[in-house]
């Protein structure tokens, strides 16, 4: 997200600034894109599991 934000910040006017609402809204309106057992979906879920496992292990310390 930080890279996308930085990219939008250097675009010429009248390009709007990056908004977290737009991609979140799109995902809420298109939940099927994250459903199923397609390889990109499964890889993303595995990466998220590793990320949250790492974060949870830091919290336990």
PDB file of N, CA and C in Angstrom:
ATOM      1  N   UNK A   1       0.810  -1.183   0.000  1.00  0.00           N
ATOM      2  CA  UNK A   1       0.000   0.000   0.000  1.00  0.00           C
ATOM      3  C   UNK A   1       0.863   1.260   0.000  1.00  0.00           C
ATOM      4  N   UNK A   2       1.954   1.209   0.722  1.00  0.00           N
ATOM      5  CA  UNK A   2       2.822   2.393   0.795  1.00  0.00           C
ATOM      6  C   UNK A   2       3.382   2.737  -0.579  1.00  0.00           C
ATOM      7  N   UNK A   3       3.734   1.717  -1.386  1.00  0.00           N
ATOM      8  CA  UNK A   3       4.255   1.973  -2.726  1.00  0.00           C
ATOM      9  C   UNK A   3       3.183   2.600  -3.608  1.00  0.00           C
ATOM     10  N   UNK A   4       1.963   2.089  -3.503  1.00  0.00           N
ATOM     11  CA  UNK A   4       0.867   2.656  -4.298  1.00  0.00           C
ATOM     12  C   UNK A   4       0.602   4.098  -3.874  1.00  0.00           C
ATOM     13  N   UNK A   5       0.624   4.334  -2.576  1.00  0.00           N
ATOM     14  CA  UNK A   5       0.416   5.686  -2.058  1.00  0.00           C
ATOM     15  C   UNK A   5       1.491   6.631  -2.575  1.00  0.00           C
ATOM     16  N   UNK A   6       2.755   6.197  -2.534  1.00  0.00           N
ATOM     17  CA  UNK A   6       3.863   7.032  -3.009  1.00  0.00           C
ATOM     18  C   UNK A   6       3.722   7.306  -4.496  1.00  0.00           C
ATOM     19  N   UNK A   7       3.312   6.303  -5.259  1.00  0.00           N
ATOM     20  CA  UNK A   7       3.115   6.479  -6.699  1.00  0.00           C
ATOM     21  C   UNK A   7       2.041   7.527  -6.977  1.00  0.00           C
ATOM     22  N   UNK A   8       0.912   7.419  -6.309  1.00  0.00           N
ATOM     23  CA  UNK A   8      -0.172   8.379  -6.521  1.00  0.00           C
ATOM     24  C   UNK A   8       0.240   9.789  -6.113  1.00  0.00           C
ATOM     25  N   UNK A   9       1.101   9.914  -5.122  1.00  0.00           N
ATOM     26  CA  UNK A   9       1.524  11.229  -4.655  1.00  0.00           C
ATOM     27  C   UNK A   9       2.389  11.981  -5.660  1.00  0.00           C
ATOM     28  N   UNK A  10       3.031  11.275  -6.602  1.00  0.00           N
ATOM     29  CA  UNK A  10       3.889  11.958  -7.574  1.00  0.00           C
ATOM     30  C   UNK A  10       3.233  12.117  -8.940  1.00  0.00           C
ATOM     31  N   UNK A  11       2.020  11.639  -9.106  1.00  0.00           N
ATOM     32  CA  UNK A  11       1.315  11.802 -10.375  1.00  0.00           C
ATOM     33  C   UNK A  11       0.902  13.259 -10.563  1.00  0.00           C
ATOM     34  N   UNK A  12       0.844  13.701 -11.831  1.00  0.00           N
ATOM     35  CA  UNK A  12       0.456  15.095 -12.086  1.00  0.00           C
ATOM     36  C   UNK A  12      -1.019  15.344 -11.756  1.00  0.00           C
ATOM     37  N   UNK A  13      -1.336  16.596 -11.529  1.00  0.00           N
ATOM     38  CA  UNK A  13      -2.727  16.984 -11.294  1.00  0.00           C
ATOM     39  C   UNK A  13      -3.516  16.706 -12.556  1.00  0.00           C
ATOM     40  N   UNK A  14      -4.727  16.398 -12.569  1.00  0.00           N
ATOM     41  CA  UNK A  14      -5.698  16.302 -11.484  1.00  0.00           C
ATOM     42  C   UNK A  14      -5.883  14.879 -10.963  1.00  0.00           C
ATOM     43  N   UNK A  15      -4.848  14.054 -11.004  1.00  0.00           N
ATOM     44  CA  UNK A  15      -4.954  12.692 -10.495  1.00  0.00           C
ATOM     45  C   UNK A  15      -5.271  12.735  -9.000  1.00  0.00           C
ATOM     46  N   UNK A  16      -6.330  12.043  -8.580  1.00  0.00           N
ATOM     47  CA  UNK A  16      -6.667  12.047  -7.150  1.00  0.00           C
ATOM     48  C   UNK A  16      -5.623  11.286  -6.342  1.00  0.00           C
ATOM     49  N   UNK A  17      -5.508  11.623  -5.072  1.00  0.00           N
ATOM     50  CA  UNK A  17      -4.607  10.913  -4.180  1.00  0.00           C
ATOM     51  C   UNK A  17      -5.131   9.502  -3.943  1.00  0.00           C
ATOM     52  N   UNK A  18      -4.236   8.614  -3.563  1.00  0.00           N
ATOM     53  CA  UNK A  18      -4.609   7.223  -3.308  1.00  0.00           C
ATOM     54  C   UNK A  18      -5.576   7.150  -2.134  1.00  0.00           C
ATOM     55  N   UNK A  19      -6.578   6.325  -2.295  1.00  0.00           N
ATOM     56  CA  UNK A  19      -7.562   6.134  -1.237  1.00  0.00           C
ATOM     57  C   UNK A  19      -7.656   4.651  -0.893  1.00  0.00           C
ATOM     58  N   UNK A  20      -7.539   4.308   0.377  1.00  0.00           N
ATOM     59  CA  UNK A  20      -7.682   2.916   0.808  1.00  0.00           C
ATOM     60  C   UNK A  20      -9.121   2.449   0.628  1.00  0.00           C
ATOM     61  N   UNK A  21     -10.044   3.375   0.563  1.00  0.00           N
ATOM     62  CA  UNK A  21     -11.453   3.017   0.442  1.00  0.00           C
ATOM     63  C   UNK A  21     -11.752   2.328  -0.886  1.00  0.00           C
ATOM     64  N   UNK A  22     -11.168   2.816  -1.981  1.00  0.00           N
ATOM     65  CA  UNK A  22     -11.499   2.297  -3.309  1.00  0.00           C
ATOM     66  C   UNK A  22     -11.184   0.815  -3.465  1.00  0.00           C
ATOM     67  N   UNK A  23      -9.954   0.353  -3.175  1.00  0.00           N
ATOM     68  CA  UNK A  23      -9.723  -1.086  -3.320  1.00  0.00           C
ATOM     69  C   UNK A  23     -10.508  -1.923  -2.311  1.00  0.00           C
ATOM     70  N   UNK A  24     -10.686  -1.414  -1.103  1.00  0.00           N
ATOM     71  CA  UNK A  24     -11.465  -2.149  -0.100  1.00  0.00           C
ATOM     72  C   UNK A  24     -12.914  -2.278  -0.548  1.00  0.00           C
ATOM     73  N   UNK A  25     -13.452  -1.201  -1.079  1.00  0.00           N
ATOM     74  CA  UNK A  25     -14.824  -1.211  -1.568  1.00  0.00           C
ATOM     75  C   UNK A  25     -14.984  -2.199  -2.724  1.00  0.00           C
ATOM     76  N   UNK A  26     -14.008  -2.193  -3.640  1.00  0.00           N
ATOM     77  CA  UNK A  26     -14.064  -3.103  -4.779  1.00  0.00           C
ATOM     78  C   UNK A  26     -14.066  -4.553  -4.307  1.00  0.00           C
ATOM     79  N   UNK A  27     -13.198  -4.878  -3.344  1.00  0.00           N
ATOM     80  CA  UNK A  27     -13.148  -6.244  -2.833  1.00  0.00           C
ATOM     81  C   UNK A  27     -14.448  -6.640  -2.147  1.00  0.00           C
ATOM     82  N   UNK A  28     -15.061  -5.707  -1.445  1.00  0.00           N
ATOM     83  CA  UNK A  28     -16.337  -6.011  -0.797  1.00  0.00           C
ATOM     84  C   UNK A  28     -17.440  -6.262  -1.824  1.00  0.00           C
ATOM     85  N   UNK A  29     -17.388  -5.551  -2.948  1.00  0.00           N
ATOM     86  CA  UNK A  29     -18.409  -5.716  -3.991  1.00  0.00           C
ATOM     87  C   UNK A  29     -18.112  -6.909  -4.906  1.00  0.00           C
ATOM     88  N   UNK A  30     -16.896  -7.450  -4.843  1.00  0.00           N
ATOM     89  CA  UNK A  30     -16.498  -8.574  -5.687  1.00  0.00           C
ATOM     90  C   UNK A  30     -15.847  -9.675  -4.852  1.00  0.00           C
ATOM     91  N   UNK A  31     -16.565 -10.231  -3.884  1.00  0.00           N
ATOM     92  CA  UNK A  31     -15.955 -11.215  -2.981  1.00  0.00           C
ATOM     93  C   UNK A  31     -15.522 -12.493  -3.685  1.00  0.00           C
ATOM     94  N   UNK A  32     -16.097 -12.800  -4.812  1.00  0.00           N
ATOM     95  CA  UNK A  32     -15.762 -14.018  -5.531  1.00  0.00           C
ATOM     96  C   UNK A  32     -14.329 -14.056  -6.019  1.00  0.00           C
ATOM     97  N   UNK A  33     -13.701 -12.893  -6.191  1.00  0.00           N
ATOM     98  CA  UNK A  33     -12.330 -12.836  -6.677  1.00  0.00           C
ATOM     99  C   UNK A  33     -11.368 -13.485  -5.686  1.00  0.00           C
ATOM    100  N   UNK A  34     -11.727 -13.488  -4.410  1.00  0.00           N
ATOM    101  CA  UNK A  34     -10.874 -14.089  -3.382  1.00  0.00           C
ATOM    102  C   UNK A  34     -11.361 -15.468  -2.958  1.00  0.00           C
ATOM    103  N   UNK A  35     -12.403 -15.962  -3.608  1.00  0.00           N
ATOM    104  CA  UNK A  35     -12.957 -17.261  -3.246  1.00  0.00           C
ATOM    105  C   UNK A  35     -12.386 -18.347  -4.156  1.00  0.00           C
ATOM    106  N   UNK A  36     -12.551 -19.560  -3.743  1.00  0.00           N
ATOM    107  CA  UNK A  36     -12.158 -20.677  -4.577  1.00  0.00           C
ATOM    108  C   UNK A  36     -10.768 -21.188  -4.279  1.00  0.00           C
ATOM    109  N   UNK A  37     -10.303 -22.068  -5.160  1.00  0.00           N
ATOM    110  CA  UNK A  37      -9.013 -22.690  -4.934  1.00  0.00           C
ATOM    111  C   UNK A  37      -8.029 -22.416  -6.070  1.00  0.00           C
ATOM    112  N   UNK A  38      -8.170 -21.263  -6.697  1.00  0.00           N
ATOM    113  CA  UNK A  38      -7.221 -20.868  -7.736  1.00  0.00           C
ATOM    114  C   UNK A  38      -5.849 -20.657  -7.092  1.00  0.00           C
ATOM    115  N   UNK A  39      -4.795 -20.935  -7.835  1.00  0.00           N
ATOM    116  CA  UNK A  39      -3.440 -20.846  -7.287  1.00  0.00           C
ATOM    117  C   UNK A  39      -3.118 -19.478  -6.691  1.00  0.00           C
ATOM    118  N   UNK A  40      -3.451 -18.361  -7.349  1.00  0.00           N
ATOM    119  CA  UNK A  40      -3.142 -17.059  -6.732  1.00  0.00           C
ATOM    120  C   UNK A  40      -3.859 -16.849  -5.392  1.00  0.00           C
ATOM    121  N   UNK A  41      -5.084 -17.338  -5.291  1.00  0.00           N
ATOM    122  CA  UNK A  41      -5.838 -17.199  -4.040  1.00  0.00           C
ATOM    123  C   UNK A  41      -5.167 -18.017  -2.943  1.00  0.00           C
ATOM    124  N   UNK A  42      -4.814 -19.252  -3.241  1.00  0.00           N
ATOM    125  CA  UNK A  42      -4.188 -20.111  -2.237  1.00  0.00           C
ATOM    126  C   UNK A  42      -2.823 -19.575  -1.806  1.00  0.00           C
ATOM    127  N   UNK A  43      -2.042 -19.053  -2.757  1.00  0.00           N
ATOM    128  CA  UNK A  43      -0.742 -18.478  -2.404  1.00  0.00           C
ATOM    129  C   UNK A  43      -0.915 -17.266  -1.496  1.00  0.00           C
ATOM    130  N   UNK A  44      -1.896 -16.439  -1.809  1.00  0.00           N
ATOM    131  CA  UNK A  44      -2.154 -15.256  -0.983  1.00  0.00           C
ATOM    132  C   UNK A  44      -2.562 -15.657   0.423  1.00  0.00           C
ATOM    133  N   UNK A  45      -3.425 -16.654   0.531  1.00  0.00           N
ATOM    134  CA  UNK A  45      -3.858 -17.123   1.853  1.00  0.00           C
ATOM    135  C   UNK A  45      -2.693 -17.713   2.637  1.00  0.00           C
ATOM    136  N   UNK A  46      -1.805 -18.442   1.965  1.00  0.00           N
ATOM    137  CA  UNK A  46      -0.637 -19.001   2.649  1.00  0.00           C
ATOM    138  C   UNK A  46       0.274 -17.888   3.161  1.00  0.00           C
ATOM    139  N   UNK A  47       0.496 -16.869   2.326  1.00  0.00           N
ATOM    140  CA  UNK A  47       1.340 -15.745   2.749  1.00  0.00           C
ATOM    141  C   UNK A  47       0.708 -15.003   3.916  1.00  0.00           C
ATOM    142  N   UNK A  48      -0.614 -14.836   3.881  1.00  0.00           N
ATOM    143  CA  UNK A  48      -1.301 -14.157   4.974  1.00  0.00           C
ATOM    144  C   UNK A  48      -1.188 -14.978   6.260  1.00  0.00           C
ATOM    145  N   UNK A  49      -1.285 -16.293   6.136  1.00  0.00           N
ATOM    146  CA  UNK A  49      -1.164 -17.159   7.319  1.00  0.00           C
ATOM    147  C   UNK A  49       0.220 -17.028   7.951  1.00  0.00           C
ATOM    148  N   UNK A  50       1.258 -17.007   7.118  1.00  0.00           N
ATOM    149  CA  UNK A  50       2.621 -16.836   7.626  1.00  0.00           C
ATOM    150  C   UNK A  50       2.771 -15.472   8.298  1.00  0.00           C
ATOM    151  N   UNK A  51       2.244 -14.434   7.654  1.00  0.00           N
ATOM    152  CA  UNK A  51       2.319 -13.079   8.208  1.00  0.00           C
ATOM    153  C   UNK A  51       1.657 -13.003   9.575  1.00  0.00           C
ATOM    154  N   UNK A  52       0.422 -13.490   9.666  1.00  0.00           N
ATOM    155  CA  UNK A  52      -0.288 -13.400  10.941  1.00  0.00           C
ATOM    156  C   UNK A  52       0.321 -14.308  11.998  1.00  0.00           C
ATOM    157  N   UNK A  53       0.890 -15.439  11.571  1.00  0.00           N
ATOM    158  CA  UNK A  53       1.598 -16.291  12.523  1.00  0.00           C
ATOM    159  C   UNK A  53       2.799 -15.571  13.111  1.00  0.00           C
ATOM    160  N   UNK A  54       3.538 -14.860  12.249  1.00  0.00           N
ATOM    161  CA  UNK A  54       4.700 -14.094  12.711  1.00  0.00           C
ATOM    162  C   UNK A  54       4.284 -12.967  13.654  1.00  0.00           C
ATOM    163  N   UNK A  55       3.227 -12.258  13.283  1.00  0.00           N
ATOM    164  CA  UNK A  55       2.743 -11.167  14.139  1.00  0.00           C
ATOM    165  C   UNK A  55       2.253 -11.688  15.491  1.00  0.00           C
ATOM    166  N   UNK A  56       1.531 -12.797  15.471  1.00  0.00           N
ATOM    167  CA  UNK A  56       1.041 -13.374  16.724  1.00  0.00           C
ATOM    168  C   UNK A  56       2.170 -13.854  17.605  1.00  0.00           C
ATOM    169  N   UNK A  57       3.242 -14.369  17.012  1.00  0.00           N
ATOM    170  CA  UNK A  57       4.359 -14.821  17.831  1.00  0.00           C
ATOM    171  C   UNK A  57       5.061 -13.646  18.504  1.00  0.00           C
ATOM    172  N   UNK A  58       5.057 -12.503  17.867  1.00  0.00           N
ATOM    173  CA  UNK A  58       5.653 -11.303  18.492  1.00  0.00           C
ATOM    174  C   UNK A  58       4.810 -10.831  19.658  1.00  0.00           C
ATOM    175  N   UNK A  59       3.513 -10.947  19.510  1.00  0.00           N
ATOM    176  CA  UNK A  59       2.593 -10.511  20.565  1.00  0.00           C
ATOM    177  C   UNK A  59       2.722 -11.373  21.822  1.00  0.00           C
ATOM    178  N   UNK A  60       2.992 -12.651  21.630  1.00  0.00           N
ATOM    179  CA  UNK A  60       3.082 -13.576  22.758  1.00  0.00           C
ATOM    180  C   UNK A  60       4.315 -13.353  23.606  1.00  0.00           C
ATOM    181  N   UNK A  61       5.311 -12.668  23.076  1.00  0.00           N
ATOM    182  CA  UNK A  61       6.572 -12.477  23.813  1.00  0.00           C
ATOM    183  C   UNK A  61       6.478 -11.422  24.867  1.00  0.00           C
TER     184      UNK A  61
END
